[in-house]
Amino acid sequence: MPIFPRKPKYTIVKVAKKRDIPDDLWTRCEECSELIYNKKLDEALRVCPKCSFHFTLGARERINLLIDEGSFVEMDADMETLDPLNLRKR
Ligand SMILES: [Zn+2]
């Protein structure tokens, strides 16, 4: 056995295989840029656990937070607002 083992002439670089992680699993905080697992974000009621930034909630998300599951019945879904200032025609 040699006293000074010879160095290999080349180095084997192990390249980690890029795993397919779906983009919808993680959300980046708009305030502190923390990467938050979406399940954790939902458990925290859409509030960043690091900086307490409140993410926007859609109408359906808000209803799901407030109303007992399966009890919400939407009424007059086809109802439209009046446009007294003619904003839509501009
Ligand atoms: Zn944050």
Coordinates of C-alpha atoms and ligand atoms in Angstrom, one line a residue:
M1 CA 0.0 0.0 0.0
P2 CA 1.5 3.3 -1.0
I3 CA 2.2 5.9 1.7
F4 CA 0.7 8.7 -0.4
P5 CA -2.4 7.5 -2.2
R6 CA -2.6 8.9 -5.7
K7 CA -5.2 11.4 -6.3
P8 CA -7.8 10.4 -8.9
K9 CA -7.2 12.2 -12.2
Y10 CA -10.8 13.3 -12.4
T11 CA -13.6 14.0 -10.0
I12 CA -17.0 12.5 -10.2
V13 CA -19.6 15.2 -9.8
K14 CA -22.9 13.9 -8.8
V15 CA -25.6 16.0 -10.4
A16 CA -28.8 15.9 -8.4
K17 CA -31.7 14.9 -10.6
K18 CA -34.2 17.7 -10.9
R19 CA -37.3 16.4 -9.4
D20 CA -40.6 17.6 -10.8
I21 CA -42.1 19.7 -8.0
P22 CA -45.4 21.2 -9.0
D23 CA -45.4 25.0 -8.8
D24 CA -48.7 25.0 -7.0
L25 CA -47.2 23.4 -3.8
W26 CA -45.3 26.5 -2.7
T27 CA -46.1 30.2 -2.5
R28 CA -43.5 32.9 -2.1
C29 CA -44.5 35.6 0.4
E30 CA -44.9 39.0 -1.3
E31 CA -43.5 40.8 1.7
C32 CA -40.6 38.8 3.1
S33 CA -40.0 36.4 0.1
E34 CA -40.2 33.4 2.4
L35 CA -41.2 30.2 0.5
I36 CA -44.2 28.7 2.3
Y37 CA -45.7 25.3 1.8
N38 CA -49.3 25.9 0.6
K39 CA -50.8 23.4 3.1
K40 CA -49.1 25.4 5.9
L41 CA -50.3 28.7 4.4
D42 CA -53.9 27.4 4.3
E43 CA -53.6 26.2 7.9
A44 CA -52.4 29.7 8.9
L45 CA -55.5 31.1 7.2
R46 CA -53.4 32.7 4.4
V47 CA -51.1 34.6 6.8
C48 CA -47.3 34.4 6.4
P49 CA -45.8 32.5 9.4
K50 CA -42.6 34.5 9.2
C51 CA -43.8 38.2 8.8
S52 CA -47.6 38.0 9.3
F53 CA -48.3 39.3 5.8
H54 CA -51.9 38.7 4.9
F55 CA -52.4 37.2 1.4
T56 CA -55.5 38.3 -0.5
L57 CA -58.5 36.0 -0.2
G58 CA -60.8 35.3 -3.1
A59 CA -64.6 35.4 -2.5
R60 CA -64.8 31.6 -2.5
E61 CA -61.9 31.2 -0.1
R62 CA -63.4 33.7 2.3
I63 CA -66.8 32.0 2.2
N64 CA -65.1 28.6 2.9
L65 CA -63.4 30.2 6.0
L66 CA -66.6 31.7 7.4
I67 CA -69.4 29.3 6.6
D68 CA -69.9 25.7 7.8
E69 CA -68.8 23.2 5.1
G70 CA -71.5 22.4 2.6
S71 CA -74.0 24.9 4.0
F72 CA -73.4 27.8 1.6
V73 CA -76.1 28.3 -1.0
E74 CA -75.5 31.0 -3.5
M75 CA -78.5 33.0 -4.5
D76 CA -79.1 35.3 -7.5
A77 CA -75.7 34.3 -9.1
D78 CA -76.8 35.9 -12.3
M79 CA -77.7 39.2 -10.7
E80 CA -75.8 42.2 -12.1
T81 CA -75.1 45.5 -10.5
L82 CA -76.7 48.7 -11.9
D83 CA -74.4 51.1 -13.7
P84 CA -75.8 54.5 -12.9
L85 CA -72.5 56.3 -13.8
N86 CA -72.2 54.4 -17.1
L87 CA -68.7 53.2 -16.2
R88 CA -68.9 50.1 -18.3
K89 CA -69.5 52.1 -21.5
R90 CA -66.4 54.2 -21.2
Ligands
ZN1 ZN -43.8 36.9 4.8

